[in-house]
PDB file of C-alpha atoms in Angstrom:
ATOM      1  CA  UNK A 191     137.200 103.758 131.223  1.00 56.00           C
ATOM      2  CA  UNK A 192     138.357 107.275 129.883  1.00 57.00           C
ATOM      3  CA  UNK A 193     140.555 107.472 126.514  1.00 59.00           C
ATOM      4  CA  UNK A 194     144.016 108.726 127.115  1.00 58.00           C
ATOM      5  CA  UNK A 195     144.443 112.002 125.782  1.00 60.00           C
ATOM      6  CA  UNK A 196     147.869 113.260 125.661  1.00 56.00           C
ATOM      7  CA  UNK A 197     149.485 116.624 124.838  1.00 58.00           C
ATOM      8  CA  UNK A 198     151.552 116.677 121.601  1.00 67.00           C
ATOM      9  CA  UNK A 199     154.658 117.090 124.111  1.00 82.00           C
ATOM     10  CA  UNK A 200     153.803 116.252 127.454  1.00 92.00           C
ATOM     11  CA  UNK A 201     154.976 117.109 130.949  1.00 96.00           C
ATOM     12  CA  UNK A 202     156.748 114.006 132.487  1.00 98.00           C
ATOM     13  CA  UNK A 203     156.257 113.337 136.306  1.00 99.00           C
ATOM     14  CA  UNK A 204     158.164 111.071 138.164  1.00 99.00           C
ATOM     15  CA  UNK A 205     156.571 109.257 141.117  1.00 99.00           C
ATOM     16  CA  UNK A 206     159.320 107.429 142.952  1.00 97.00           C
ATOM     17  CA  UNK A 207     158.773 105.302 146.417  1.00 95.00           C
ATOM     18  CA  UNK A 208     159.022 101.869 147.675  1.00 92.00           C
ATOM     19  CA  UNK A 209     158.515  98.662 146.318  1.00 90.00           C
ATOM     20  CA  UNK A 210     156.450  97.265 149.369  1.00 88.00           C
ATOM     21  CA  UNK A 211     152.779  97.820 150.243  1.00 80.00           C
ATOM     22  CA  UNK A 212     152.948 100.368 152.692  1.00 79.00           C
ATOM     23  CA  UNK A 213     149.496 101.398 153.695  1.00 84.00           C
ATOM     24  CA  UNK A 214     150.134 104.750 154.847  1.00 83.00           C
ATOM     25  CA  UNK A 215     151.569 105.730 151.739  1.00 94.00           C
ATOM     26  CA  UNK A 216     149.609 103.488 149.278  1.00 97.00           C
ATOM     27  CA  UNK A 217     147.032 106.357 149.628  1.00 97.00           C
ATOM     28  CA  UNK A 218     148.929 109.271 148.458  1.00 97.00           C
ATOM     29  CA  UNK A 219     150.626 107.639 145.725  1.00 98.00           C
ATOM     30  CA  UNK A 220     146.806 106.826 144.212  1.00 98.00           C
ATOM     31  CA  UNK A 221     146.406 110.141 144.780  1.00 98.00           C
ATOM     32  CA  UNK A 222     149.349 112.135 142.625  1.00 99.00           C
ATOM     33  CA  UNK A 223     148.913 109.648 140.250  1.00 99.00           C
ATOM     34  CA  UNK A 224     145.426 110.433 139.814  1.00 99.00           C
ATOM     35  CA  UNK A 225     146.730 114.347 139.783  1.00 98.00           C
ATOM     36  CA  UNK A 226     148.994 113.766 137.190  1.00 98.00           C
ATOM     37  CA  UNK A 227     146.421 111.985 134.868  1.00 98.00           C
ATOM     38  CA  UNK A 228     143.880 114.670 135.380  1.00 97.00           C
ATOM     39  CA  UNK A 229     146.408 117.494 134.133  1.00 96.00           C
ATOM     40  CA  UNK A 230     147.319 115.563 130.909  1.00 95.00           C
ATOM     41  CA  UNK A 231     150.365 114.913 132.166  1.00 97.00           C
ATOM     42  CA  UNK A 232     152.265 111.583 132.042  1.00 98.00           C
ATOM     43  CA  UNK A 233     153.454 109.476 134.620  1.00 99.00           C
ATOM     44  CA  UNK A 234     156.935 107.686 134.871  1.00 99.00           C
ATOM     45  CA  UNK A 235     157.545 105.215 137.458  1.00 99.00           C
ATOM     46  CA  UNK A 236     159.947 102.078 138.270  1.00 98.00           C
ATOM     47  CA  UNK A 237     156.977 100.357 137.233  1.00 98.00           C
ATOM     48  CA  UNK A 238     156.676  97.661 139.870  1.00 97.00           C
ATOM     49  CA  UNK A 239     154.810  96.872 143.214  1.00 97.00           C
ATOM     50  CA  UNK A 240     153.953  98.973 146.309  1.00 96.00           C
ATOM     51  CA  UNK A 241     154.209 102.841 145.700  1.00 97.00           C
ATOM     52  CA  UNK A 242     155.012 102.437 141.946  1.00 97.00           C
ATOM     53  CA  UNK A 243     151.909 100.128 141.659  1.00 98.00           C
ATOM     54  CA  UNK A 244     149.451 102.384 143.583  1.00 98.00           C
ATOM     55  CA  UNK A 245     150.609 105.801 141.275  1.00 99.00           C
ATOM     56  CA  UNK A 246     150.346 103.845 138.006  1.00 99.00           C
ATOM     57  CA  UNK A 247     147.017 102.619 139.697  1.00 99.00           C
ATOM     58  CA  UNK A 248     145.897 106.100 140.390  1.00 99.00           C
ATOM     59  CA  UNK A 249     147.051 107.662 136.699  1.00 99.00           C
ATOM     60  CA  UNK A 250     145.499 104.568 134.968  1.00 98.00           C
ATOM     61  CA  UNK A 251     142.052 104.984 136.813  1.00 98.00           C
ATOM     62  CA  UNK A 252     141.735 108.494 135.564  1.00 98.00           C
ATOM     63  CA  UNK A 253     142.806 107.629 131.502  1.00 97.00           C
ATOM     64  CA  UNK A 254     146.188 108.564 132.120  1.00 98.00           C
ATOM     65  CA  UNK A 255     149.484 107.525 130.211  1.00 98.00           C
ATOM     66  CA  UNK A 256     151.658 105.363 132.779  1.00 99.00           C
ATOM     67  CA  UNK A 257     155.185 104.471 131.945  1.00 99.00           C
ATOM     68  CA  UNK A 258     157.726 102.038 133.399  1.00 99.00           C
ATOM     69  CA  UNK A 259     161.107 102.316 133.482  1.00 99.00           C
ATOM     70  CA  UNK A 260     161.704  98.270 134.692  1.00 98.00           C
ATOM     71  CA  UNK A 261     165.245  97.248 135.971  1.00 98.00           C
ATOM     72  CA  UNK A 262     164.731  93.358 134.271  1.00 97.00           C
ATOM     73  CA  UNK A 263     164.886  92.809 130.779  1.00 96.00           C
ATOM     74  CA  UNK A 264     161.740  90.856 128.802  1.00 94.00           C
ATOM     75  CA  UNK A 265     163.230  87.564 128.108  1.00 95.00           C
ATOM     76  CA  UNK A 266     164.102  87.980 132.108  1.00 95.00           C
ATOM     77  CA  UNK A 267     160.562  88.229 133.795  1.00 91.00           C
ATOM     78  CA  UNK A 268     160.955  90.082 137.480  1.00 96.00           C
ATOM     79  CA  UNK A 269     158.035  89.427 139.600  1.00 95.00           C
ATOM     80  CA  UNK A 270     155.331  92.294 139.819  1.00 96.00           C
ATOM     81  CA  UNK A 271     157.174  94.224 136.925  1.00 97.00           C
ATOM     82  CA  UNK A 272     155.921  95.443 135.253  1.00 98.00           C
ATOM     83  CA  UNK A 273     152.773  95.918 137.255  1.00 98.00           C
ATOM     84  CA  UNK A 274     149.360  95.808 135.468  1.00 98.00           C
ATOM     85  CA  UNK A 275     148.795  99.644 135.532  1.00 99.00           C
ATOM     86  CA  UNK A 276     151.494 100.282 133.214  1.00 99.00           C
ATOM     87  CA  UNK A 277     151.237 101.108 129.448  1.00 98.00           C
ATOM     88  CA  UNK A 278     154.366 101.676 128.041  1.00 98.00           C
ATOM     89  CA  UNK A 279     156.744  99.429 129.693  1.00 98.00           C
ATOM     90  CA  UNK A 280     160.776 100.150 129.317  1.00 98.00           C
ATOM     91  CA  UNK A 281     162.877  97.143 129.743  1.00 98.00           C
ATOM     92  CA  UNK A 282     166.380  98.058 130.762  1.00 98.00           C
ATOM     93  CA  UNK A 283     167.892  95.099 132.113  1.00 97.00           C
ATOM     94  CA  UNK A 284     169.933  97.579 134.364  1.00 97.00           C
ATOM     95  CA  UNK A 285     168.737  96.789 137.448  1.00 96.00           C
ATOM     96  CA  UNK A 286     169.063  99.403 139.963  1.00 95.00           C
ATOM     97  CA  UNK A 287     171.212 101.201 137.272  1.00 97.00           C
ATOM     98  CA  UNK A 288     168.030 102.401 135.900  1.00 98.00           C
ATOM     99  CA  UNK A 289     167.303 104.825 138.683  1.00 98.00           C
ATOM    100  CA  UNK A 290     169.436 107.592 136.384  1.00 98.00           C
ATOM    101  CA  UNK A 291     166.512 107.348 133.745  1.00 98.00           C
ATOM    102  CA  UNK A 292     163.818 107.915 136.433  1.00 98.00           C
ATOM    103  CA  UNK A 293     165.757 110.802 137.902  1.00 98.00           C
ATOM    104  CA  UNK A 294     166.644 112.159 134.531  1.00 97.00           C
ATOM    105  CA  UNK A 295     163.630 111.856 132.512  1.00 98.00           C
ATOM    106  CA  UNK A 296     160.771 113.901 134.195  1.00 98.00           C
ATOM    107  CA  UNK A 297     160.541 117.376 134.648  1.00 97.00           C
ATOM    108  CA  UNK A 298     159.713 116.925 138.112  1.00 98.00           C
ATOM    109  CA  UNK A 299     160.138 114.183 140.353  1.00 98.00           C
ATOM    110  CA  UNK A 300     157.867 113.642 143.533  1.00 98.00           C
ATOM    111  CA  UNK A 301     159.435 111.320 146.041  1.00 97.00           C
ATOM    112  CA  UNK A 302     157.347 109.448 148.622  1.00 95.00           C
ATOM    113  CA  UNK A 303     158.687 107.711 151.102  1.00 90.00           C
ATOM    114  CA  UNK A 304     161.179 104.606 150.451  1.00 88.00           C
ATOM    115  CA  UNK A 305     164.841 103.071 150.466  1.00 90.00           C
ATOM    116  CA  UNK A 306     168.057 103.130 149.434  1.00 92.00           C
ATOM    117  CA  UNK A 307     166.583 103.223 145.534  1.00 93.00           C
ATOM    118  CA  UNK A 308     164.314 106.173 146.221  1.00 94.00           C
ATOM    119  CA  UNK A 309     167.255 107.747 147.844  1.00 93.00           C
ATOM    120  CA  UNK A 310     169.428 107.505 144.636  1.00 95.00           C
ATOM    121  CA  UNK A 311     166.824 108.610 142.657  1.00 96.00           C
ATOM    122  CA  UNK A 312     166.693 111.457 144.863  1.00 95.00           C
ATOM    123  CA  UNK A 313     170.308 112.194 144.832  1.00 94.00           C
ATOM    124  CA  UNK A 314     170.814 111.371 140.843  1.00 96.00           C
ATOM    125  CA  UNK A 315     167.685 114.255 140.152  1.00 96.00           C
ATOM    126  CA  UNK A 316     168.985 116.866 142.222  1.00 94.00           C
ATOM    127  CA  UNK A 317     172.370 116.335 140.322  1.00 93.00           C
ATOM    128  CA  UNK A 318     170.521 116.475 137.185  1.00 94.00           C
ATOM    129  CA  UNK A 319     168.947 119.544 137.914  1.00 94.00           C
ATOM    130  CA  UNK A 320     165.569 117.968 137.926  1.00 96.00           C
ATOM    131  CA  UNK A 321     162.910 119.345 140.594  1.00 96.00           C
ATOM    132  CA  UNK A 322     162.253 116.964 143.503  1.00 97.00           C
ATOM    133  CA  UNK A 323     159.163 117.191 145.814  1.00 97.00           C
ATOM    134  CA  UNK A 324     159.894 115.259 148.993  1.00 96.00           C
ATOM    135  CA  UNK A 325     156.694 113.695 150.675  1.00 96.00           C
ATOM    136  CA  UNK A 326     157.287 111.591 153.543  1.00 88.00           C
ATOM    137  CA  UNK A 327     160.799 111.590 152.723  1.00 86.00           C
ATOM    138  CA  UNK A 328     163.725 112.624 155.682  1.00 80.00           C
ATOM    139  CA  UNK A 329     165.034 116.102 155.203  1.00 76.00           C
ATOM    140  CA  UNK A 330     168.563 116.380 153.770  1.00 75.00           C
ATOM    141  CA  UNK A 331     170.973 119.086 155.193  1.00 76.00           C
ATOM    142  CA  UNK A 332     172.941 119.195 151.353  1.00 75.00           C
ATOM    143  CA  UNK A 333     168.983 119.255 149.844  1.00 77.00           C
ATOM    144  CA  UNK A 334     169.165 123.207 150.531  1.00 79.00           C
ATOM    145  CA  UNK A 335     171.539 123.694 148.135  1.00 84.00           C
ATOM    146  CA  UNK A 336     169.504 121.951 145.272  1.00 88.00           C
ATOM    147  CA  UNK A 337     165.842 122.587 143.948  1.00 89.00           C
ATOM    148  CA  UNK A 338     164.036 119.805 147.005  1.00 94.00           C
ATOM    149  CA  UNK A 339     160.430 120.924 147.965  1.00 95.00           C
ATOM    150  CA  UNK A 340     159.492 119.072 151.231  1.00 95.00           C
ATOM    151  CA  UNK A 341     156.036 118.957 151.372  1.00 96.00           C
ATOM    152  CA  UNK A 342     153.866 117.017 154.314  1.00 96.00           C
ATOM    153  CA  UNK A 343     150.470 116.493 152.074  1.00 97.00           C
ATOM    154  CA  UNK A 344     149.252 115.176 148.750  1.00 98.00           C
ATOM    155  CA  UNK A 345     147.696 118.722 148.187  1.00 98.00           C
ATOM    156  CA  UNK A 346     151.251 120.297 149.049  1.00 98.00           C
ATOM    157  CA  UNK A 347     152.888 117.721 146.438  1.00 98.00           C
ATOM    158  CA  UNK A 348     150.316 118.555 143.972  1.00 98.00           C
ATOM    159  CA  UNK A 349     150.683 122.648 144.217  1.00 98.00           C
ATOM    160  CA  UNK A 350     154.647 122.339 144.397  1.00 98.00           C
ATOM    161  CA  UNK A 351     154.308 120.169 140.869  1.00 98.00           C
ATOM    162  CA  UNK A 352     151.905 122.695 139.122  1.00 97.00           C
ATOM    163  CA  UNK A 353     154.387 125.478 140.260  1.00 96.00           C
ATOM    164  CA  UNK A 354     157.347 124.185 138.938  1.00 96.00           C
ATOM    165  CA  UNK A 355     155.678 122.903 136.103  1.00 96.00           C
ATOM    166  CA  UNK A 356     154.402 126.441 135.368  1.00 94.00           C
ATOM    167  CA  UNK A 357     157.867 127.677 135.477  1.00 91.00           C
ATOM    168  CA  UNK A 358     158.841 125.799 132.120  1.00 85.00           C
ATOM    169  CA  UNK A 359     159.412 127.582 129.079  1.00 64.00           C
ATOM    170  CA  UNK A 360     159.567 125.195 126.284  1.00 57.00           C
ATOM    171  CA  UNK A 361     160.594 121.770 126.163  1.00 54.00           C
ATOM    172  CA  UNK A 362     164.077 122.217 128.677  1.00 48.00           C
ATOM    173  CA  UNK A 363     164.625 125.337 130.590  1.00 50.00           C
ATOM    174  CA  UNK A 364     162.927 126.962 133.452  1.00 53.00           C
ATOM    175  CA  UNK A 365     161.933 130.623 132.932  1.00 44.00           C
ATOM    176  CA  UNK A 366     164.767 132.819 133.941  1.00 47.00           C
ATOM    177  CA  UNK A 367     167.539 130.368 133.220  1.00 49.00           C
ATOM    178  CA  UNK A 368     169.849 130.194 130.577  1.00 49.00           C
ATOM    179  CA  UNK A 369     170.949 126.407 131.526  1.00 50.00           C
ATOM    180  CA  UNK A 370     169.149 123.492 129.929  1.00 47.00           C
ATOM    181  CA  UNK A 371     167.353 121.475 132.470  1.00 45.00           C
ATOM    182  CA  UNK A 372     168.071 118.181 131.078  1.00 43.00           C
TER     183      UNK A 372
END
């Protein structure tokens, strides 16, 4: 297995999606996780099963670092949390309230097909100024007022991720803006 190599202050890319094993989206999540790792970025997921696990697996197999923001406490195990590909499990004990961490921590969030948890992460991220790339997500009329990028393929999602991250100037701002992103 390749050795993990992380930049001193790497970009963090959040990949959010369903906790269910949805065959159509599993391969997409794996490819996105792999792309994140191959670029030296850190992957952040909800740390559980389904698309979270698939993205984590892709990053892990490519030698990347995976952070899982978990809903449970260490002393109260939850089946599938953390999945076996999470390198750094963050036990929050916050249930769905952890979505705030998932939404505000990454420099960019890639949202795959999901349910209300993913929807809340999208809304929280947009509200916080975190750019969101939607793949397999419905279009939201309100999203036009925010930094929501709708894509239709893994290749487009990766290209959009690179474009967003290329705009960062330092840790917390995007070039051309004066207001902090985080």
